[in-house]
Short mmCIF file of C-alpha atoms (C1' of nucleotides) in Angstrom, two decimals:
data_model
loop_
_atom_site.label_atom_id
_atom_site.label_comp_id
_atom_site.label_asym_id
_atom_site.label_seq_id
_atom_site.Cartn_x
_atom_site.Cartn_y
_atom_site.Cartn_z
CA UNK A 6 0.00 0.00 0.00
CA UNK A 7 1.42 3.24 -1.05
CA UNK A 8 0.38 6.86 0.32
CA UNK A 9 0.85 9.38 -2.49
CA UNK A 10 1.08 13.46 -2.33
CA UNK A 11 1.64 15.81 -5.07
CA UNK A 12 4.09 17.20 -2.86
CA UNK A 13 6.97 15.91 -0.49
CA UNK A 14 5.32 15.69 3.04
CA UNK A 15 7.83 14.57 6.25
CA UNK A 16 7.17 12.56 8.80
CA UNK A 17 5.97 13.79 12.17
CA UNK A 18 6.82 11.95 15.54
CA UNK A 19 6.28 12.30 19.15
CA UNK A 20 9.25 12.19 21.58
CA UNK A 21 8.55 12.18 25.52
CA UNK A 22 10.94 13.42 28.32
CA UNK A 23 9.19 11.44 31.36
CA UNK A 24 10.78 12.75 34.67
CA UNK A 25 10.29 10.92 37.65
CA UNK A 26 12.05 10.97 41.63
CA UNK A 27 13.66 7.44 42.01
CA UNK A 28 15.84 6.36 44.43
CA UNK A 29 16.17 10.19 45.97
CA UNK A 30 17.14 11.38 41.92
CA UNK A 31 15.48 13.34 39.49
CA UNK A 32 15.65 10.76 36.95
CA UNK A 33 14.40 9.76 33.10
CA UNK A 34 13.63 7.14 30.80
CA UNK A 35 15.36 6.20 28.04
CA UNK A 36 15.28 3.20 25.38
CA UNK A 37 17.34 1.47 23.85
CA UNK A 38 16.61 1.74 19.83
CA UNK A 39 16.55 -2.03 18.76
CA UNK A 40 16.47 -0.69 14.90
CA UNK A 41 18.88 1.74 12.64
CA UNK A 42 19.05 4.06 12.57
CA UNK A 43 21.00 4.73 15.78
CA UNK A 44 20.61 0.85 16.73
CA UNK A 45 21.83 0.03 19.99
CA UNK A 46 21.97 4.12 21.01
CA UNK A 47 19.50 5.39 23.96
CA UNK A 48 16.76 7.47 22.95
CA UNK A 49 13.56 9.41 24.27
CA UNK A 50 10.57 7.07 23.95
CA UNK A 51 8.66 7.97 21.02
CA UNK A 52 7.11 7.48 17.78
CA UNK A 53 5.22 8.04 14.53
CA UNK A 54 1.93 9.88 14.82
CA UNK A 55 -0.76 7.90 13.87
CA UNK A 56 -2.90 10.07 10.51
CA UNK A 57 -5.98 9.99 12.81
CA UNK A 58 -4.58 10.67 16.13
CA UNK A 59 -3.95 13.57 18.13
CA UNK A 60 -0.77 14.46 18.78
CA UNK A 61 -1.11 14.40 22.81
CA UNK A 62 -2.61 11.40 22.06
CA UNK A 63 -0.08 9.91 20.35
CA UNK A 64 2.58 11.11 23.27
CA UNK A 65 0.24 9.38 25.62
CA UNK A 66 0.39 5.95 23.69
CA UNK A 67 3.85 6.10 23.57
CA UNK A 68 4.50 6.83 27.20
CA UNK A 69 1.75 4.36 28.33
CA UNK A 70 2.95 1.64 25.97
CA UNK A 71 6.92 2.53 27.55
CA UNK A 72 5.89 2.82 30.94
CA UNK A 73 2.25 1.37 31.51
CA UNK A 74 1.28 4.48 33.56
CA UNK A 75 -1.59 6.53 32.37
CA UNK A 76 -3.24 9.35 33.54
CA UNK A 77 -0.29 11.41 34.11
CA UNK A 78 0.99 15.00 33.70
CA UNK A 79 2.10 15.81 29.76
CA UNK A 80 2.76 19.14 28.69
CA UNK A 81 3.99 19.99 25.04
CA UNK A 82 7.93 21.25 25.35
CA UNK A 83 8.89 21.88 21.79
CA UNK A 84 8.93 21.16 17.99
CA UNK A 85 12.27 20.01 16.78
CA UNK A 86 12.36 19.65 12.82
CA UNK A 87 15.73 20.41 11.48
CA UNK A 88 15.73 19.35 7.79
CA UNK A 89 18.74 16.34 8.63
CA UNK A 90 17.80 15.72 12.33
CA UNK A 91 16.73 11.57 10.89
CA UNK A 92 19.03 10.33 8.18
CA UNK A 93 15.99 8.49 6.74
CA UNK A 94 13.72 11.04 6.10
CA UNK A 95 12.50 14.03 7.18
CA UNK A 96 11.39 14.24 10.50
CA UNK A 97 9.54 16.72 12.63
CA UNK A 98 9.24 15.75 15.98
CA UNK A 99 6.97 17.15 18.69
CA UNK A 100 8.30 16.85 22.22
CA UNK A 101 6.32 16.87 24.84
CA UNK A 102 7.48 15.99 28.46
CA UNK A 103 5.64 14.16 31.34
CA UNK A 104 5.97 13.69 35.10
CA UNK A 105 5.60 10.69 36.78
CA UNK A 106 4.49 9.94 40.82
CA UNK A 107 7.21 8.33 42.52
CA UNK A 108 4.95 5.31 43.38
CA UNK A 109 3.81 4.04 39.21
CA UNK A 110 6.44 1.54 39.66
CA UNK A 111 5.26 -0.61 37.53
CA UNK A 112 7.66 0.61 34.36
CA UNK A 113 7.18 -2.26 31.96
CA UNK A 114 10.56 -3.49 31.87
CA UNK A 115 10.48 -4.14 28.16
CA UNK A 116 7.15 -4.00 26.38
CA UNK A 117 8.15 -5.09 22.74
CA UNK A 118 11.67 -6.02 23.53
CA UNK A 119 13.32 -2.79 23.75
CA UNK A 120 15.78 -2.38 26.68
CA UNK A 121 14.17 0.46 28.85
CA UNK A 122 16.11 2.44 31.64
CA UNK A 123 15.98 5.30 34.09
CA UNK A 124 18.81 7.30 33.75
CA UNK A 125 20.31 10.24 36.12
CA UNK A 126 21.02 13.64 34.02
CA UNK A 127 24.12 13.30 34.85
CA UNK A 128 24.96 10.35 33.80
CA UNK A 129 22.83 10.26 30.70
CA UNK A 130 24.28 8.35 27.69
CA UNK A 131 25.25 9.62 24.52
CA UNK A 132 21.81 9.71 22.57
CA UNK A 133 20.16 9.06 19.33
CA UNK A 134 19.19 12.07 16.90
CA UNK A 135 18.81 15.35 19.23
CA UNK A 136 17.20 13.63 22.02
CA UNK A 137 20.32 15.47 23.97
CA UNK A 138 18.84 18.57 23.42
CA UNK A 139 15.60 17.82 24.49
CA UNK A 140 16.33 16.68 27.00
CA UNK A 141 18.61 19.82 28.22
CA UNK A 142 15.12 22.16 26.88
CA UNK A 143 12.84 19.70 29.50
CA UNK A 144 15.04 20.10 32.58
CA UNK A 145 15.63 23.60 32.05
CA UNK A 146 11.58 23.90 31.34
CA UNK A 147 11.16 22.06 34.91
CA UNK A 148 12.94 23.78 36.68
CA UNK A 149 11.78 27.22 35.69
CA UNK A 150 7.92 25.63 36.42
CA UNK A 151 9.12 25.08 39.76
CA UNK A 152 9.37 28.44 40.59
CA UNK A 153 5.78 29.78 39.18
CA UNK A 154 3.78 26.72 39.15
CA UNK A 155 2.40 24.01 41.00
CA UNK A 156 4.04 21.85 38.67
CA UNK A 157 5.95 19.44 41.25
CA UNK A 158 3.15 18.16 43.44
CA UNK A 159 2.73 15.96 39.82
CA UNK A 160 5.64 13.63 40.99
CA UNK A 161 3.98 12.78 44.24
CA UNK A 162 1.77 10.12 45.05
CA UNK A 163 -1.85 9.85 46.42
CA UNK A 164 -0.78 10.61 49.68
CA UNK A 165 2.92 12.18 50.71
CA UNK A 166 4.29 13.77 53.72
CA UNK A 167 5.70 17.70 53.80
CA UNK A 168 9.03 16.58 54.17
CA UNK A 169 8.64 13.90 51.15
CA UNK A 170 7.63 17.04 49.28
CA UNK A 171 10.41 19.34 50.41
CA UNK A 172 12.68 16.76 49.17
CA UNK A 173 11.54 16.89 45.46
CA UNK A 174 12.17 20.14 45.33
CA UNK A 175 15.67 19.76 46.68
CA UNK A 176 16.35 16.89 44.40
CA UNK A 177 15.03 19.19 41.44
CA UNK A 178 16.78 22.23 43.04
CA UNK A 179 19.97 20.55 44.06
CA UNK A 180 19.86 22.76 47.42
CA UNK A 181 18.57 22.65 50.98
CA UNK A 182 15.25 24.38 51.50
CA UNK A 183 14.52 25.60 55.06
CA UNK A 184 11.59 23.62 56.14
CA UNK A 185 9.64 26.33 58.27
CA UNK A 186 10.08 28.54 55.20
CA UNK A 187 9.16 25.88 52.33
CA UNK A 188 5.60 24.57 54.79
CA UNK A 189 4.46 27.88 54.96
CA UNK A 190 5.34 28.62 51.40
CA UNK A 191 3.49 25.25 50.10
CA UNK A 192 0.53 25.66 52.97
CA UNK A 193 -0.41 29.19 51.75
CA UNK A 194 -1.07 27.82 48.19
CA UNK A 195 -3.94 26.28 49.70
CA UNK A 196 -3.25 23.60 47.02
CA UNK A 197 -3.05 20.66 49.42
CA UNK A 198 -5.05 19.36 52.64
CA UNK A 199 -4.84 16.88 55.40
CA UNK A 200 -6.00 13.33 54.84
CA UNK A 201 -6.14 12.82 58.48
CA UNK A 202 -3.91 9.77 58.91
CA UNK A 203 -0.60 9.60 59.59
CA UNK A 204 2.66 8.01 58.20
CA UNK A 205 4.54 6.13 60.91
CA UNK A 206 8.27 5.52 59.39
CA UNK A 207 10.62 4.50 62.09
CA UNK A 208 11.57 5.63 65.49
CA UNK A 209 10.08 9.30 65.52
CA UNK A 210 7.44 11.33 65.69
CA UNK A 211 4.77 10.30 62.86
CA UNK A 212 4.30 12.62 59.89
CA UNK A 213 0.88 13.95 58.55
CA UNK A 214 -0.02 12.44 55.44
CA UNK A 215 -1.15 14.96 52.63
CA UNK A 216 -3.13 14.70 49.46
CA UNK A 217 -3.69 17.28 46.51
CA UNK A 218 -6.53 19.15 46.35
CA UNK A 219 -6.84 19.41 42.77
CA UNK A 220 -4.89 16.01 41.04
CA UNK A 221 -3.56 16.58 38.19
CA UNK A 222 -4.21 20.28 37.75
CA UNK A 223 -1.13 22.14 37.39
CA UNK A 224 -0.82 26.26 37.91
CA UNK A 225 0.55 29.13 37.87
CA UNK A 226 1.53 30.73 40.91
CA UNK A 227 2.43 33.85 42.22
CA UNK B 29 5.14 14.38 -9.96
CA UNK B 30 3.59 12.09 -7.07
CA UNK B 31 5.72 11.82 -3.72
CA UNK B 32 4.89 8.69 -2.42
CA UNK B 33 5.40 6.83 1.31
CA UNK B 34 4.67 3.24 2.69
CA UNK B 35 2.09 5.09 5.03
CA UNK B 36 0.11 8.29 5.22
CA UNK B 37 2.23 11.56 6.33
CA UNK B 38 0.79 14.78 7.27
CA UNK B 39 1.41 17.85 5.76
CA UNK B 40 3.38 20.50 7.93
CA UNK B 41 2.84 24.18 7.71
CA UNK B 42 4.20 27.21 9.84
CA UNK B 43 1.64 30.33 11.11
CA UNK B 44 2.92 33.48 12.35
CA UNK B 45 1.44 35.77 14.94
CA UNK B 46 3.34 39.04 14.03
CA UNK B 47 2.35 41.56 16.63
CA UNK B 48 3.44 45.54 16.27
CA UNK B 49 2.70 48.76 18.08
CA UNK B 50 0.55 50.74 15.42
CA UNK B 51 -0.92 54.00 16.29
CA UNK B 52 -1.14 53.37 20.11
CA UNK B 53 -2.41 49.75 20.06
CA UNK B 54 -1.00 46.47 19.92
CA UNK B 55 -2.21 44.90 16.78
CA UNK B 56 -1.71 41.64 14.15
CA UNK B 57 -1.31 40.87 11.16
CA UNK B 58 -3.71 39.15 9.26
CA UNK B 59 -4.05 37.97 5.79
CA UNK B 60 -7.25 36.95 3.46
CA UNK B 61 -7.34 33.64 2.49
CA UNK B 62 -7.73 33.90 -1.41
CA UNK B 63 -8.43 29.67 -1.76
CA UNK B 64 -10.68 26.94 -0.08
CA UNK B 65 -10.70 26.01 2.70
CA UNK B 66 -11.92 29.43 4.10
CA UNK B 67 -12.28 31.07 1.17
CA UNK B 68 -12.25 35.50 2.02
CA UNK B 69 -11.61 34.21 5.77
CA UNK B 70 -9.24 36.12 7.78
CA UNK B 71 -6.22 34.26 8.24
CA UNK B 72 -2.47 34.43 10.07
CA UNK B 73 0.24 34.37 7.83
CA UNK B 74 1.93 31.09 7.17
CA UNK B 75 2.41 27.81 4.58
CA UNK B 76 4.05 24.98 3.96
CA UNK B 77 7.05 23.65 5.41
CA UNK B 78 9.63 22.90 2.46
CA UNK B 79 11.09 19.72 2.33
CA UNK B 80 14.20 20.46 3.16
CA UNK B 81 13.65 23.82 4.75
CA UNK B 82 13.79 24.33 8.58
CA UNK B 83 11.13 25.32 10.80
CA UNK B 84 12.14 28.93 11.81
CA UNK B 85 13.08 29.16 8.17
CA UNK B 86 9.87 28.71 6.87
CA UNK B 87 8.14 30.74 9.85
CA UNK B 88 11.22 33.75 8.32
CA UNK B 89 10.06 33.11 5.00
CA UNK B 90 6.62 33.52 6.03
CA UNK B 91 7.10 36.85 7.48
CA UNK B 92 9.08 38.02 5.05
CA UNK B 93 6.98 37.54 2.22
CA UNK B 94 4.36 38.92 3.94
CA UNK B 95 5.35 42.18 5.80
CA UNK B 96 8.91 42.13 3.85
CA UNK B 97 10.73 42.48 7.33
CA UNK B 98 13.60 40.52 8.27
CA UNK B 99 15.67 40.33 11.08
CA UNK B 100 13.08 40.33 14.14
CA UNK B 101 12.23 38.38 16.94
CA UNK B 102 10.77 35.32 15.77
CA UNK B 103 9.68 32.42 18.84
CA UNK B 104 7.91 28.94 18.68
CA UNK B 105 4.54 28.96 20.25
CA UNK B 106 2.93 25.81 20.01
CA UNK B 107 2.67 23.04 17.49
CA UNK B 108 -1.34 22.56 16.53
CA UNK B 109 -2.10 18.90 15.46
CA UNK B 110 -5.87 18.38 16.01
CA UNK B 111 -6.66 15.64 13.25
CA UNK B 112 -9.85 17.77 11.41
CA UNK B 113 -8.39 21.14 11.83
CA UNK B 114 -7.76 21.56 8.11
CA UNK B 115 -10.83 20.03 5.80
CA UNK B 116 -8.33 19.07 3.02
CA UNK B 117 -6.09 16.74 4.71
CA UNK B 118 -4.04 16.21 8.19
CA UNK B 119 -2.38 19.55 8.44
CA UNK B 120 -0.07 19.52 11.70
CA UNK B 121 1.18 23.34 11.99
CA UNK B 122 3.89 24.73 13.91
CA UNK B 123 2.60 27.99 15.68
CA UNK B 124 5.45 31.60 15.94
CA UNK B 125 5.17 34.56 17.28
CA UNK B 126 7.03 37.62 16.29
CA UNK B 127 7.40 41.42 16.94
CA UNK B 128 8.22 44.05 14.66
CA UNK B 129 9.48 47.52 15.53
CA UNK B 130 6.63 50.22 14.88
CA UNK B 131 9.27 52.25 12.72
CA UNK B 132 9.00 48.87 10.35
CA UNK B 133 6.34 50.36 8.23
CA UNK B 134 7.27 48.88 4.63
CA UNK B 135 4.74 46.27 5.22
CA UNK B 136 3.66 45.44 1.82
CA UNK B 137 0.45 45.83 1.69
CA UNK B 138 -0.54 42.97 -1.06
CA UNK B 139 2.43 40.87 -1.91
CA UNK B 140 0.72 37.74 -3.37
CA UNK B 141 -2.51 39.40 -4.46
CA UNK B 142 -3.48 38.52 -0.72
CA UNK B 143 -5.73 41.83 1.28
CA UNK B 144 -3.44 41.97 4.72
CA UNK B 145 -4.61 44.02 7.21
CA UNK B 146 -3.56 45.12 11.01
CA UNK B 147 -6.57 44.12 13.83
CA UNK B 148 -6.79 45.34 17.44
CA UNK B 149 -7.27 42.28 19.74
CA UNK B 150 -10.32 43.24 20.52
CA UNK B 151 -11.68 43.83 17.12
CA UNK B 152 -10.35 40.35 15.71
CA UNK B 153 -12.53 38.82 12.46
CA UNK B 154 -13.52 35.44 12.71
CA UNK B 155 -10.94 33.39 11.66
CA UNK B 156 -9.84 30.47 9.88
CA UNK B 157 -8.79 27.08 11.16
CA UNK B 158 -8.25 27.53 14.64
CA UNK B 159 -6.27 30.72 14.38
CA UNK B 160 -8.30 32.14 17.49
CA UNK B 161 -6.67 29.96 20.04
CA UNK B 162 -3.26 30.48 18.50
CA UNK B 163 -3.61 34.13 18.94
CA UNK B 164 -4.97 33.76 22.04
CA UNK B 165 -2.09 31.70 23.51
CA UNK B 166 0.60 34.14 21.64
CA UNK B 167 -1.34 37.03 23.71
CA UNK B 168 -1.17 35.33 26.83
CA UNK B 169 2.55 34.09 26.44
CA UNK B 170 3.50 37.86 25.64
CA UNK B 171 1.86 39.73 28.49
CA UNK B 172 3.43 37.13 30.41
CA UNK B 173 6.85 37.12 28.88
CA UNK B 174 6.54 41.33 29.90
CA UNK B 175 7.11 40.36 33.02
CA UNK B 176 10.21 38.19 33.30
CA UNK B 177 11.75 39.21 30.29
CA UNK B 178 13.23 42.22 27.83
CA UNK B 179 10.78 40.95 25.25
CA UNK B 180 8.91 44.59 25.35
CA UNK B 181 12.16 46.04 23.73
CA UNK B 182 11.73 44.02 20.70
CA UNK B 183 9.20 46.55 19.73
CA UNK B 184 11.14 49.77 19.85
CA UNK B 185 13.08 50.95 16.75
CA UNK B 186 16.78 51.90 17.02
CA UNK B 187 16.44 54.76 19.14
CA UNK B 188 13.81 55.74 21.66
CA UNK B 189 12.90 57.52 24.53
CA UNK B 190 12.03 56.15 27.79
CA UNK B 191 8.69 57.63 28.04
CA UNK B 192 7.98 55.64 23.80
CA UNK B 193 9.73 52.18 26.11
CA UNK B 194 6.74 53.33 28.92
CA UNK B 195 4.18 53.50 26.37
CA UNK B 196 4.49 50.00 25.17
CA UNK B 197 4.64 48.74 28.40
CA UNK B 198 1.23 50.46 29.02
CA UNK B 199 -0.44 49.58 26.05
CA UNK B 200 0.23 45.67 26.36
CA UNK B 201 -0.46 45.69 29.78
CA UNK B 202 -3.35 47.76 29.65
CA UNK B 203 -3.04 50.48 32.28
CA UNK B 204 -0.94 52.75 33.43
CA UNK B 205 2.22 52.21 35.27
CA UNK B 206 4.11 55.03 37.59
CA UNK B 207 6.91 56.67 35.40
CA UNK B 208 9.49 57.22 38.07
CA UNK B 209 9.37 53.29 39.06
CA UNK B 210 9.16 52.54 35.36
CA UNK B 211 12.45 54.12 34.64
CA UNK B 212 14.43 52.55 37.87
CA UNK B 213 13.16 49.49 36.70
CA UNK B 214 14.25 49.76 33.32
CA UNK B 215 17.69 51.47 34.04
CA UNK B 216 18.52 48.84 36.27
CA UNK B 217 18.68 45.92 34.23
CA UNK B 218 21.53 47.49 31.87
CA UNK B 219 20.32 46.83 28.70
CA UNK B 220 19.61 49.59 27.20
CA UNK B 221 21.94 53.36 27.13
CA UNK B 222 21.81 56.96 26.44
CA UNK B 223 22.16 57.27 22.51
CA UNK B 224 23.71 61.02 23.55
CA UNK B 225 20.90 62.55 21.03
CA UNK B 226 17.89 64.28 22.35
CA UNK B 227 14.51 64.21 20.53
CA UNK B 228 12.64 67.56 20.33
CA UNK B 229 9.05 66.65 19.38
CA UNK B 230 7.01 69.67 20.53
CA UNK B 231 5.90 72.61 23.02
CA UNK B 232 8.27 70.79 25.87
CA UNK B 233 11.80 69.41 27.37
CA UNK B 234 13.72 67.34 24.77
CA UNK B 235 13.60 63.20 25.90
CA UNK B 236 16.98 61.07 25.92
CA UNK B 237 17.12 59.15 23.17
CA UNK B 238 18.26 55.61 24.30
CA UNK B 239 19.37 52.46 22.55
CA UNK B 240 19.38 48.99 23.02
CA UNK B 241 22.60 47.44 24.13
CA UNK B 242 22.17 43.65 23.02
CA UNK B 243 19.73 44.39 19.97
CA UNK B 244 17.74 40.88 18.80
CA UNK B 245 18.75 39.32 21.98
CA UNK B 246 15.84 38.43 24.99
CA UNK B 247 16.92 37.79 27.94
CA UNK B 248 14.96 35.96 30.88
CA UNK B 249 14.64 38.97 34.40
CA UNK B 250 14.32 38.25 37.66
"C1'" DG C 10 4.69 83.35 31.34
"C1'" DC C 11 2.24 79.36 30.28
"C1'" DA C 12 1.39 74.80 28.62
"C1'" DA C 13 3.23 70.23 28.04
"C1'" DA C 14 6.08 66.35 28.46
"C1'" DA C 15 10.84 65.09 30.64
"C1'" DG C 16 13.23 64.03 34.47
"C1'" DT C 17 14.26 62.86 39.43
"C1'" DG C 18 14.21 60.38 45.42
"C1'" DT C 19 12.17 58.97 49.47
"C1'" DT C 20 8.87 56.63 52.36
"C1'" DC C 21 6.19 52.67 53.13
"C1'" DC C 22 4.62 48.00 52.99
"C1'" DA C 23 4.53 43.15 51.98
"C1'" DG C 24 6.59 39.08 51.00
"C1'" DA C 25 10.93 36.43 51.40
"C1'" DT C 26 14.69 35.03 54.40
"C1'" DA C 27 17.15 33.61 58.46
"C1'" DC C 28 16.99 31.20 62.44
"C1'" DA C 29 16.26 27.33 67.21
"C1'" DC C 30 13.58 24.68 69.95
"C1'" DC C 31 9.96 21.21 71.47
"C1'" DC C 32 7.24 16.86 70.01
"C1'" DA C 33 6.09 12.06 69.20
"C1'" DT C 34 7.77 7.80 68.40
"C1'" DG C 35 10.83 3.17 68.47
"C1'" DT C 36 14.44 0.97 70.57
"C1'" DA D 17 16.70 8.08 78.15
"C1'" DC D 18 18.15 8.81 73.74
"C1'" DA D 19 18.17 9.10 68.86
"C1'" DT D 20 15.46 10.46 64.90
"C1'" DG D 21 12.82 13.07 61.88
"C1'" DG D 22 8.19 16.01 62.54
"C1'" DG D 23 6.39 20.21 63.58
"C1'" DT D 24 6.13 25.32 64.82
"C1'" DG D 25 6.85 31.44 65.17
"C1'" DT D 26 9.33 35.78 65.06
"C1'" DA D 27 12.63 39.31 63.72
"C1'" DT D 28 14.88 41.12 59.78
"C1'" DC D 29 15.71 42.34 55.17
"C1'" DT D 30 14.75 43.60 50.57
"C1'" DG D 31 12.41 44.67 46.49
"C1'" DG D 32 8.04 46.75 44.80
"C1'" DA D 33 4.54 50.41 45.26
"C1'" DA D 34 2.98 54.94 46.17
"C1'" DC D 35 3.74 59.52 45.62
"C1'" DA D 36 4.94 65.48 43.84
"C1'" DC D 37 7.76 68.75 42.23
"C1'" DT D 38 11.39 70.92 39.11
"C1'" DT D 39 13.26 71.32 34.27
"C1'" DT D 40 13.33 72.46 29.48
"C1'" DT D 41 11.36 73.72 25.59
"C1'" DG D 42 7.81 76.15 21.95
"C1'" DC D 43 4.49 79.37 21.52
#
DNA sequence: GCAAAAGTGTTCCAGATACACCCATGT
DNA sequence: ACATGGGTGTATCTGGAACACTTTTGC
């Protein structure tokens, strides 16, 4: 079956920076590109958008079929379409980038055979096409949201403690926060409430669990 | 000539919000459509993606050929790919912005045969495609970018006075601001100086002409 | 000398920062 | 009782906001 056009048309793809806190790390996922080009080279998960399909929706296939989470936070980053960016043909590739709760664990270790890792930025490989650049766009992108927007409560889980939540955004930040400082900063936004139960964790005082007030909706502050 | 794949592509096209300062009021640039689809619609300027032509080339080309300025500040918005937002076939479109000094008044007024005319934001046509939310977002990301950026200066022409600088300010923010806190805030981020000229423009005290010191570049405040 | 825009400093307030101790629990 | 992280309030600093008069020119 052939698909014909009186003129040239490229190809248009989805890439996906997906962020996530693991092991106390801001870290992402990369796979491992089982065809050419770039065989064997890491790479953002991503992929051909379908003729019919949406392109958010396509960046949410992708990152469901990499990582088997749904339901999380995507935001578009950047188009990236440099005339020789694919030696096959030409490619313009929407990047979008996504945040992940610390608890979806379950990353499918290797849906359809690919290799699939989380990486540390920096320790990141050497990468396929610009992926590098992406990626360097996304973290600065983060970053900046931290600041203005409610953007990091999307890495926690259902229910997290204040501290657990400081320590994001010192992972993100790279710094110490002072706590008094960051819980009255982060209560004011009146973004997040009690549960009511508490987290007991070893041998100290228990910790109030917390839960978002509005899942999934990110804003602007200040 | 038929440019045939092994499955469908989309076609890829640039628009252009290209806001000035005309006669006291931020405005855009719109052309008529002269073909189907919306035939005598309003339109923003854009087309095709060549090829083998990059993105922010095509978005330059764009602009050129349609206000026959070149050299201004030219950013990517947002990429549009809703799968029925062009009637003819998938049309995936990569949204700019860009502002144009108000002295840039060789805007050629019909290059291609095409009517282009300036509109007021709040005296916008109804437009093709879904050109409203593009506008809308390239509003809302400049007011914004006002704030934490030197954006604003993008509209001035080579030499200005502070109170023309104010002026814009006030216009895209819609009120007016206090000149003496203007001016310190201005001065103090050091990138713009005294030209040395003085411009005498009627029945009062001749203003300090200033320049900018990194012309074309935009640098994030704060 | 009068009208009209240019130019110039200080006070005040709010939001951010710095900082130290008691609390609840497990061992 | 002690070690560990959880939880809380105040004083200070700094950057933004409010605000009024003098200067230079053309008529």
């Amino acid at each position: 079956m052939q698909y014909c056009y009186s003129y040239p048309h490229p190809a248009v793809t989805t890439d996906i920076v997906i962020f996530s806190i693991r092991e106390q790390k801001l870290k992402l996922l990369l796979v491992k590109r089982a065809r050419e080009p770039f065989a064997d080279s890491w790479a953002l998960p991503g992929g051909f958008v379908g003729i019919d399909e949406d392109l958010e929706a396509c960046a949410l296939r992708e990152l469901e079929e990499e990582t088997g989470v749904a339901g999380v936070y995507l935001e578009q980053l950047h188009t990236c379409g440099s005339p020789r960016r694919d030696p096959r043909e030409r490619v313009i590739s929407v990047a979008y980038y996504s945040l992940i709760p610390s608890d979806r664990l379950n990353v499918r270790s290797a849906s359809d055979a690919k290799a699939v890792a989380w990486f540390t930025l920096d320790s990141l490989p050497t990468m396929a096409f610009d992926h590098a650049e992406i990626v360097s766009m996304a973290h600065q992108r983060l970053v900046a949201k931290l600041d203005y927007s409610t953007i990091a409560f999307q890495f926690m889980p259902e229910e997290f403690t204040l501290s657990e939540l400081q320590t994001v955004y010192e992972i993100i930040l790279g710094g110490p926060l002072d706590k008094r400082n960051f819980r009255k900063r982060v209560l004011a936004l009146e973004r997040i409430e009690k549960t009511g139960k508490l987290r007991r964790n070893g041998n100290h005082r228990p910790a109030c669990l917390y839960r978002l007030k509005f899942p999934g909706k990110v804003e602007i502050i200040k």
